[in-house]
DNA sequence: AGCTTTTATGTGATTTTGTCACTGAAGCCC
DNA sequence: GGGCTTCAGTGACAAAATCACATAAAAGCT
């Protein structure tokens, strides 16, 4: 009898339910990887080699333009599978974006050949893979609409509100913020300066202190 | 023995392979709908009531902003399932976009309750649903990157090249073009005028004649 | 045919956003 | 302290979106 790795069992209880032999066999062979923070786990144009089950840590998936601008497409936080990886494996495509660890990440890797075998042979694993696959659509559609329709000050204010709820002082550079929103560093700098003049935030080097959540909220209300 | 509707069988041969009773029972009860061109099949904020299997015709899914701008998120052409519908059914969400028929459309509808039953009981249907679900990811990621990084003249030229390959004279208004690209009508009008001055296109009311594909291609090359 | 209404396009002025080319300031490492 | 690198500020300009209109062609009506 193959046994499921305790980390997998803890993070993905559904996997323990899989009762077919093939699925359990494949899972028991999955390699546990540990990657430090700030590392690139896949790059644009890379062929996709492994199905990834993240059990710990956070990965951001960013798109990149020819002239160096970037945008965060989505994140995998704490636990989840990489939809982009699944899409690439299914469609035999190269990665259209880059994956970067934001913290130390622990993940299980299932090589492409075994992934394909799982799709063919294991009902349980197939179901699991497709279930976890879909959920990102809504987020991407929202992102498209924000990019197409919403002003950058609105999006910036919303970002600061969201992050400012959990902690007053954010540790993030203007450049990183620009990447989060898919804008340019200078634009973000100017907007932040204007926010500071309104008394909503105070700026430091690499930090933003959110002083007036309600002021930011009013700005969001006003815009939308 | 339940029999699969010939149209479904023709368009989705995989469905005939489903060997479980429940799946076939649900499929055999699917309602065939016929919708004329130019009709809205779902609106923003609508709750999602049916799983849709399109067998004929084309539906465009468009997002809308508060101040009336629009963007085409993706299309279902000829044959396919509506990913957005699937996402909404799975996530119990309201539609975040609108679906509009572009031609006469024939589609099979499976009511929400039976869709849920299918997910629970029919392995074959579950696999089918998730398979057809994912494939739109790549397209949406591409759209995000175009919106975030690419200039509108580039995107417009690319659109004209793509459509101009099959026919020289396109029947489309500037407003519709703006919706395709998620831009504003005036911006498109000005760009087209500039294209016309370069001799790449000739403009009529509601029509665009592509005269110089290579000119447009050179423009795309130059930009990217 | 003449008239009205709707739809499609044109255009100037202004604002917002992105780009380019710099500057200076803060933190880090010998 | 001197030399890095990273982060932020800024002015000039270009591109795109918005607003407020003006025409003008088509469609509908009597």
XYZ file of C-alpha atoms (C1' of nucleotides) in Angstrom:
508
model
C 0.000 0.000 0.000
C 1.357 3.388 -1.005
C 1.117 6.113 1.557
C 0.354 9.727 0.931
C 2.946 12.198 2.172
C 1.643 13.789 5.401
C 2.003 17.317 3.998
C -0.098 16.422 0.993
C -2.633 14.719 3.196
C -2.869 17.740 5.455
C -3.161 20.300 2.647
C -5.291 18.340 0.230
C -7.569 16.040 2.226
C -9.426 15.197 -0.994
C -6.361 13.363 -2.236
C -6.577 10.822 0.559
C -9.999 9.874 -0.749
C -8.676 8.766 -4.092
C -9.146 5.037 -4.077
C -7.641 3.945 -7.354
C -4.234 2.323 -7.388
C -2.753 4.385 -10.211
C -3.559 7.713 -8.607
C -2.082 6.756 -5.260
C 0.986 5.332 -6.937
C 1.647 8.540 -8.808
C 1.060 10.711 -5.762
C 3.362 8.662 -3.603
C 6.160 9.299 -6.073
C 5.695 13.068 -6.140
C 8.907 14.916 -5.304
C 8.858 17.449 -2.513
C 10.725 20.602 -3.524
C 11.761 23.480 -1.307
C 12.535 26.781 -2.993
C 13.813 29.913 -1.208
C 12.097 33.291 -1.554
C 12.678 35.439 -4.598
C 13.462 32.651 -7.003
C 12.058 32.136 -10.437
C 10.352 28.767 -10.666
C 9.437 29.058 -14.336
C 10.230 31.599 -17.026
C 8.473 32.909 -20.084
C 8.970 30.474 -22.950
C 9.974 27.557 -20.726
C 8.357 24.274 -21.638
C 6.263 22.944 -18.801
C 7.823 19.904 -17.163
C 6.024 19.328 -13.889
C 2.600 19.553 -12.367
C 2.938 21.578 -9.170
C 1.057 21.177 -5.919
C 2.038 24.007 -3.590
C 1.705 23.121 0.073
C 3.352 26.141 1.657
C 4.376 29.667 0.713
C 3.402 32.106 -1.984
C 4.186 32.333 -5.686
C 3.322 35.272 -7.909
C 2.768 34.839 -11.615
C 3.795 37.892 -13.607
C 3.559 38.856 -17.248
C 6.295 40.938 -18.810
C 6.382 43.361 -21.725
C 9.121 43.903 -24.262
C 10.182 47.175 -22.638
C 10.380 45.859 -19.103
C 6.971 46.537 -17.649
C 5.357 43.822 -15.562
C 1.982 42.824 -14.200
C 0.961 40.354 -11.523
C -1.583 38.030 -13.107
C -2.433 36.064 -9.961
C -0.944 34.451 -6.911
C -0.810 31.011 -5.410
C -0.923 31.499 -1.678
C -0.401 28.912 1.035
C -1.827 26.043 -0.894
C -3.014 25.460 -4.403
C -2.070 24.219 -7.803
C -0.702 26.375 -10.571
C -3.466 26.840 -13.133
C -1.022 28.133 -15.668
C 1.059 25.008 -15.302
C -2.027 22.883 -15.778
C -3.034 24.875 -18.840
C 0.443 24.507 -20.316
C 0.596 20.799 -19.616
C -2.818 20.220 -21.141
C -2.206 22.448 -24.140
C 1.455 21.512 -24.655
C 2.287 25.213 -24.554
C 5.274 27.072 -23.240
C 4.724 29.311 -20.221
C 3.465 32.755 -21.241
C 4.439 34.263 -17.886
C 6.995 33.961 -15.113
C 6.537 32.390 -11.687
C 8.436 33.903 -8.770
C 8.466 32.733 -5.172
C 7.631 35.457 -2.676
C 8.397 33.379 0.394
C 10.030 30.053 0.954
C 7.863 27.610 -0.969
C 7.293 23.909 -0.526
C 5.683 22.110 -3.411
C 5.256 18.635 -4.804
C 6.197 18.077 -8.398
C 4.726 15.434 -10.657
C 6.615 15.043 -13.927
C 4.783 15.625 -17.184
C 4.726 11.961 -18.184
C 3.137 10.924 -14.914
C 0.710 13.811 -15.099
C -0.471 12.516 -18.448
C -0.688 9.024 -17.093
C -2.781 10.319 -14.203
C -5.205 11.982 -16.603
C -5.596 8.744 -18.490
C -5.700 6.226 -15.701
C -6.819 7.769 -12.449
C -10.380 8.958 -12.153
C -9.691 10.456 -8.742
C -6.639 12.427 -9.773
C -8.266 13.599 -12.989
C -11.160 15.013 -11.041
C -8.834 16.678 -8.573
C -6.767 18.279 -11.321
C -9.729 19.713 -13.163
C -11.450 20.914 -10.016
C -8.499 22.970 -8.942
C -7.934 24.131 -12.479
C -10.874 26.334 -13.126
C -11.179 28.714 -10.267
C -8.879 31.436 -11.619
C -11.115 32.561 -14.510
C -13.176 34.982 -12.480
C -10.080 36.714 -11.186
C -8.634 37.145 -14.652
C -11.878 38.559 -16.032
C -11.928 41.040 -13.181
C -8.350 42.002 -13.962
C -9.194 42.569 -17.628
C -12.046 44.867 -16.700
C -9.915 46.803 -14.248
C -7.188 47.267 -16.844
C -9.615 48.281 -19.541
C -11.885 50.587 -17.598
C -10.589 51.763 -14.272
C -8.376 54.680 -13.510
C -5.062 54.045 -11.888
C -5.792 56.149 -8.793
C -8.865 54.041 -8.114
C -6.951 50.809 -8.478
C -4.105 52.063 -6.345
C -6.443 53.251 -3.603
C -8.211 49.897 -3.608
C -4.910 48.057 -3.359
C -3.822 50.185 -0.408
C -7.160 49.699 1.332
C -6.995 45.949 0.913
C -3.433 45.680 2.183
C -3.849 48.430 4.748
C -6.571 46.503 6.534
C -4.173 43.923 7.884
C -1.239 46.203 8.630
C -0.769 49.938 8.723
C 2.726 50.043 7.288
C 3.243 48.285 3.995
C 6.719 47.248 2.919
C 6.648 47.692 -0.816
C 8.498 49.823 -3.323
C 6.836 51.990 -5.941
C 8.235 49.701 -8.585
C 6.665 46.652 -6.974
C 3.367 48.470 -6.682
C 3.520 49.326 -10.366
C 4.003 45.623 -11.095
C 1.013 44.731 -8.946
C -1.180 47.056 -10.964
C 0.475 46.751 -14.366
C 1.409 50.420 -14.493
C 4.625 52.429 -14.592
C 6.720 53.345 -11.581
C 6.581 57.083 -12.239
C 2.804 57.015 -12.437
C 2.538 55.253 -9.096
C 5.041 57.639 -7.515
C 2.996 60.648 -8.611
C -0.279 59.140 -7.450
C 1.206 58.241 -4.080
C 2.550 61.744 -3.692
C -0.899 63.098 -4.356
C -2.358 60.649 -1.822
C 0.231 61.861 0.672
C -0.756 65.481 0.041
C -4.337 64.511 0.829
C -3.062 63.083 4.096
C -4.163 59.543 3.323
C -0.698 57.962 3.436
C 2.832 58.752 4.556
C 5.687 57.641 2.367
C 9.073 56.304 3.353
C 11.768 54.581 1.397
C 10.294 51.203 0.606
C 7.348 51.709 2.916
C 3.874 53.190 2.806
C 2.025 53.998 5.985
C -1.744 54.049 5.519
C -3.023 56.792 7.800
C -6.530 57.379 6.568
C -8.361 54.334 5.275
C -11.597 56.301 5.137
C -10.046 58.964 2.962
C -8.950 56.274 0.525
C -12.377 54.661 0.696
C -14.044 57.962 -0.087
C -11.795 58.304 -3.134
C -12.835 54.841 -4.313
C -16.502 55.622 -3.711
C -16.220 58.856 -5.589
C -14.650 57.212 -8.618
C -16.887 54.210 -8.973
C -31.403 3.231 -23.153
C -31.217 6.995 -23.498
C -30.008 8.341 -26.819
C -27.798 11.329 -27.385
C -29.223 14.047 -29.604
C -27.614 13.757 -33.066
C -26.420 17.383 -32.958
C -24.665 16.787 -29.650
C -23.194 13.579 -30.929
C -21.903 15.278 -34.033
C -20.400 18.277 -32.236
C -19.112 16.568 -29.127
C -18.111 13.023 -30.034
C -16.568 12.635 -26.572
C -20.029 12.753 -25.055
C -21.048 9.565 -26.801
C -18.214 7.854 -24.975
C -19.665 8.574 -21.571
C -20.742 5.212 -20.297
C -22.350 6.004 -16.985
C -26.124 6.005 -16.707
C -26.456 9.299 -14.874
C -24.463 11.253 -17.425
C -26.405 9.926 -20.362
C -29.695 10.492 -18.579
C -28.860 14.126 -17.944
C -27.622 14.702 -21.471
C -30.694 13.164 -23.021
C -32.830 15.671 -21.157
C -30.864 18.711 -22.327
C -33.094 21.293 -23.992
C -32.186 22.512 -27.446
C -32.529 26.295 -27.717
C -32.415 28.420 -30.838
C -31.641 32.110 -30.419
C -31.610 34.695 -33.225
C -28.628 36.968 -33.878
C -28.043 40.058 -31.777
C -29.779 38.816 -28.672
C -28.520 38.963 -25.155
C -28.370 35.476 -23.678
C -27.187 36.566 -20.241
C -26.655 39.944 -18.636
C -24.316 41.333 -16.011
C -25.646 40.457 -12.585
C -27.914 37.665 -13.806
C -27.776 34.517 -11.726
C -26.609 31.573 -13.764
C -29.365 29.075 -14.443
C -28.156 26.749 -17.159
C -25.034 25.038 -18.376
C -24.708 25.817 -22.064
C -23.354 23.623 -24.847
C -23.241 25.634 -28.045
C -23.527 23.514 -31.178
C -23.882 26.220 -33.801
C -23.286 29.949 -34.174
C -21.220 32.504 -32.368
C -21.603 34.259 -29.010
C -19.440 37.119 -27.805
C -18.884 37.745 -24.127
C -18.367 41.412 -23.320
C -17.499 43.287 -20.165
C -18.937 46.718 -19.570
C -17.748 49.716 -17.585
C -19.796 52.163 -15.556
C -19.419 54.859 -18.208
C -20.452 52.739 -21.161
C -17.188 51.368 -22.487
C -17.070 47.710 -23.463
C -14.565 44.979 -24.177
C -14.904 41.592 -25.831
C -13.496 39.064 -23.376
C -13.767 36.043 -25.630
C -15.989 34.305 -28.136
C -17.674 30.964 -28.427
C -17.586 30.109 -32.084
C -19.288 27.206 -33.812
C -19.050 24.855 -30.932
C -17.997 25.084 -27.340
C -19.158 25.554 -23.814
C -19.377 28.856 -22.030
C -16.507 28.974 -19.547
C -18.027 31.929 -17.808
C -21.235 30.014 -17.282
C -19.264 27.112 -15.858
C -17.340 29.433 -13.556
C -20.573 31.020 -12.358
C -22.285 27.698 -11.788
C -19.300 26.345 -9.881
C -18.790 29.467 -7.827
C -22.471 30.345 -7.381
C -21.702 33.780 -8.755
C -23.719 36.155 -10.870
C -22.458 36.792 -14.385
C -19.780 39.514 -14.442
C -20.239 40.061 -18.183
C -22.851 39.945 -20.915
C -23.317 37.286 -23.585
C -24.587 38.390 -26.988
C -25.332 36.203 -29.999
C -23.601 37.331 -33.169
C -25.373 34.872 -35.441
C -28.267 32.512 -34.996
C -27.196 30.205 -32.196
C -28.232 26.675 -31.346
C -27.336 25.468 -27.899
C -28.287 22.803 -25.400
C -29.158 23.914 -21.916
C -28.769 21.838 -18.800
C -30.452 23.368 -15.749
C -28.352 24.217 -12.722
C -29.727 21.407 -10.568
C -28.899 18.796 -13.160
C -25.505 20.329 -13.734
C -24.752 19.885 -10.048
C -26.065 16.378 -10.141
C -23.811 15.657 -13.110
C -20.769 16.904 -11.195
C -21.619 14.618 -8.307
C -22.728 11.494 -10.102
C -21.232 11.287 -13.555
C -17.523 10.829 -13.899
C -17.731 11.185 -17.656
C -19.652 14.431 -17.610
C -17.501 15.862 -14.859
C -14.400 15.241 -16.918
C -16.009 16.754 -19.986
C -17.082 19.868 -18.111
C -13.687 20.546 -16.617
C -11.821 19.751 -19.822
C -13.727 22.336 -21.773
C -13.544 24.732 -18.880
C -9.892 25.450 -18.710
C -8.908 26.180 -22.254
C -9.755 29.869 -22.110
C -7.026 30.768 -19.580
C -4.331 31.303 -22.156
C -6.501 33.651 -24.143
C -7.378 35.740 -21.127
C -3.748 36.009 -20.053
C -2.867 37.186 -23.535
C -5.637 39.759 -23.367
C -4.366 41.045 -20.028
C -0.894 41.476 -21.440
C -2.166 43.257 -24.530
C -4.234 45.628 -22.416
C -1.430 46.320 -20.019
C 1.469 46.671 -22.409
C 0.581 47.150 -26.030
C -0.209 50.324 -27.869
C -3.580 50.689 -29.436
C -2.278 51.188 -32.984
C -0.452 47.875 -32.741
C -3.521 46.071 -31.497
C -5.715 47.666 -34.118
C -3.318 46.779 -36.918
C -3.155 43.199 -35.702
C -6.921 42.968 -35.596
C -7.219 44.285 -39.142
C -4.552 41.887 -40.394
C -6.264 38.928 -38.803
C -9.681 39.800 -40.182
C -8.335 41.132 -43.459
C -6.816 37.760 -44.344
C -10.155 36.164 -45.000
C -11.912 39.115 -46.607
C -10.749 42.456 -47.913
C -13.749 44.491 -46.839
C -14.711 44.284 -43.205
C -18.201 45.243 -42.118
C -17.667 46.787 -38.729
C -18.223 50.197 -37.172
C -15.619 52.145 -35.265
C -17.664 51.664 -32.139
C -17.680 47.882 -32.568
C -13.951 47.936 -33.190
C -13.442 49.892 -29.994
C -15.407 47.205 -28.156
C -13.258 44.482 -29.684
C -10.137 46.156 -28.358
C -11.504 47.685 -25.176
C -10.752 51.221 -26.287
C -12.785 54.339 -27.054
C -14.513 55.046 -30.354
C -12.740 58.350 -30.931
C -9.361 56.757 -30.436
C -10.136 54.084 -33.031
C -11.489 56.658 -35.467
C -8.303 58.696 -35.246
C -6.076 55.648 -35.637
C -8.045 54.440 -38.638
C -7.797 57.843 -40.216
C -4.060 57.741 -39.784
C -3.976 54.226 -41.290
C -5.975 55.556 -44.234
C -3.501 58.392 -44.708
C -0.744 55.788 -44.899
C -2.761 54.075 -47.621
C -3.206 50.857 -45.674
C -7.008 50.963 -45.508
C -9.937 52.781 -47.080
C -12.823 53.771 -44.858
C -16.510 53.757 -45.622
C -19.510 54.115 -43.399
C -19.592 50.853 -41.480
C -16.881 49.283 -43.596
C -13.111 49.087 -43.704
C -11.329 47.958 -46.842
C -7.883 46.540 -46.147
C -5.732 47.567 -49.095
C -2.223 46.972 -47.863
C -1.774 44.033 -45.529
C 1.980 44.359 -45.785
C 1.859 47.966 -44.697
C -0.075 46.945 -41.619
C 2.312 44.070 -41.015
C 5.273 46.408 -41.206
C 3.612 48.604 -38.606
C 3.174 45.608 -36.293
C 6.774 44.525 -36.837
C 8.035 47.986 -36.103
C 6.139 48.229 -32.829
C 6.890 44.827 -31.384
C -40.321 62.808 -52.576
C -39.640 65.549 -48.244
C -39.001 65.191 -43.440
C -37.506 63.272 -39.011
C -34.809 60.162 -36.384
C -31.184 57.232 -35.723
C -26.655 55.829 -36.366
C -21.844 56.583 -37.743
C -18.076 59.419 -37.945
C -15.005 63.836 -37.333
C -12.685 67.113 -34.378
C -10.799 70.310 -30.835
C -9.826 70.866 -25.962
C -8.615 68.788 -21.790
C -7.158 65.143 -18.556
C -4.947 60.962 -17.547
C -1.461 57.721 -18.315
C 2.891 56.157 -20.099
C 7.717 57.138 -21.659
C 12.243 59.131 -21.571
C 16.007 61.163 -19.616
C 17.680 62.652 -16.033
C 18.622 63.928 -10.670
C 19.432 63.201 -5.980
C 19.031 60.629 -1.775
C 19.312 56.409 1.189
C 21.270 52.218 2.398
C 25.078 48.825 1.880
C 29.831 46.991 1.455
C 34.249 47.258 1.716
C 34.706 57.890 3.843
C 34.129 56.413 -1.110
C 31.881 53.731 -4.326
C 27.975 50.818 -5.273
C 23.110 49.769 -5.889
C 18.386 50.637 -5.145
C 14.593 53.809 -4.578
C 12.200 57.893 -5.436
C 11.354 62.708 -7.680
C 10.739 65.486 -11.761
C 10.150 67.969 -16.206
C 9.131 67.393 -20.989
C 6.745 65.032 -24.119
C 3.742 61.309 -26.376
C -0.241 58.383 -26.313
C -4.840 57.438 -24.905
C -9.249 58.524 -22.862
C -12.896 61.783 -22.067
C -16.042 65.453 -23.094
C -18.643 68.220 -25.878
C -19.847 69.082 -29.703
C -20.472 69.107 -35.325
C -21.518 66.659 -39.704
C -23.330 63.446 -42.518
C -25.100 59.279 -44.231
C -28.768 55.900 -43.782
C -33.383 54.424 -42.346
C -38.039 55.203 -41.336
C -42.335 57.738 -41.968
C -46.242 60.184 -44.221
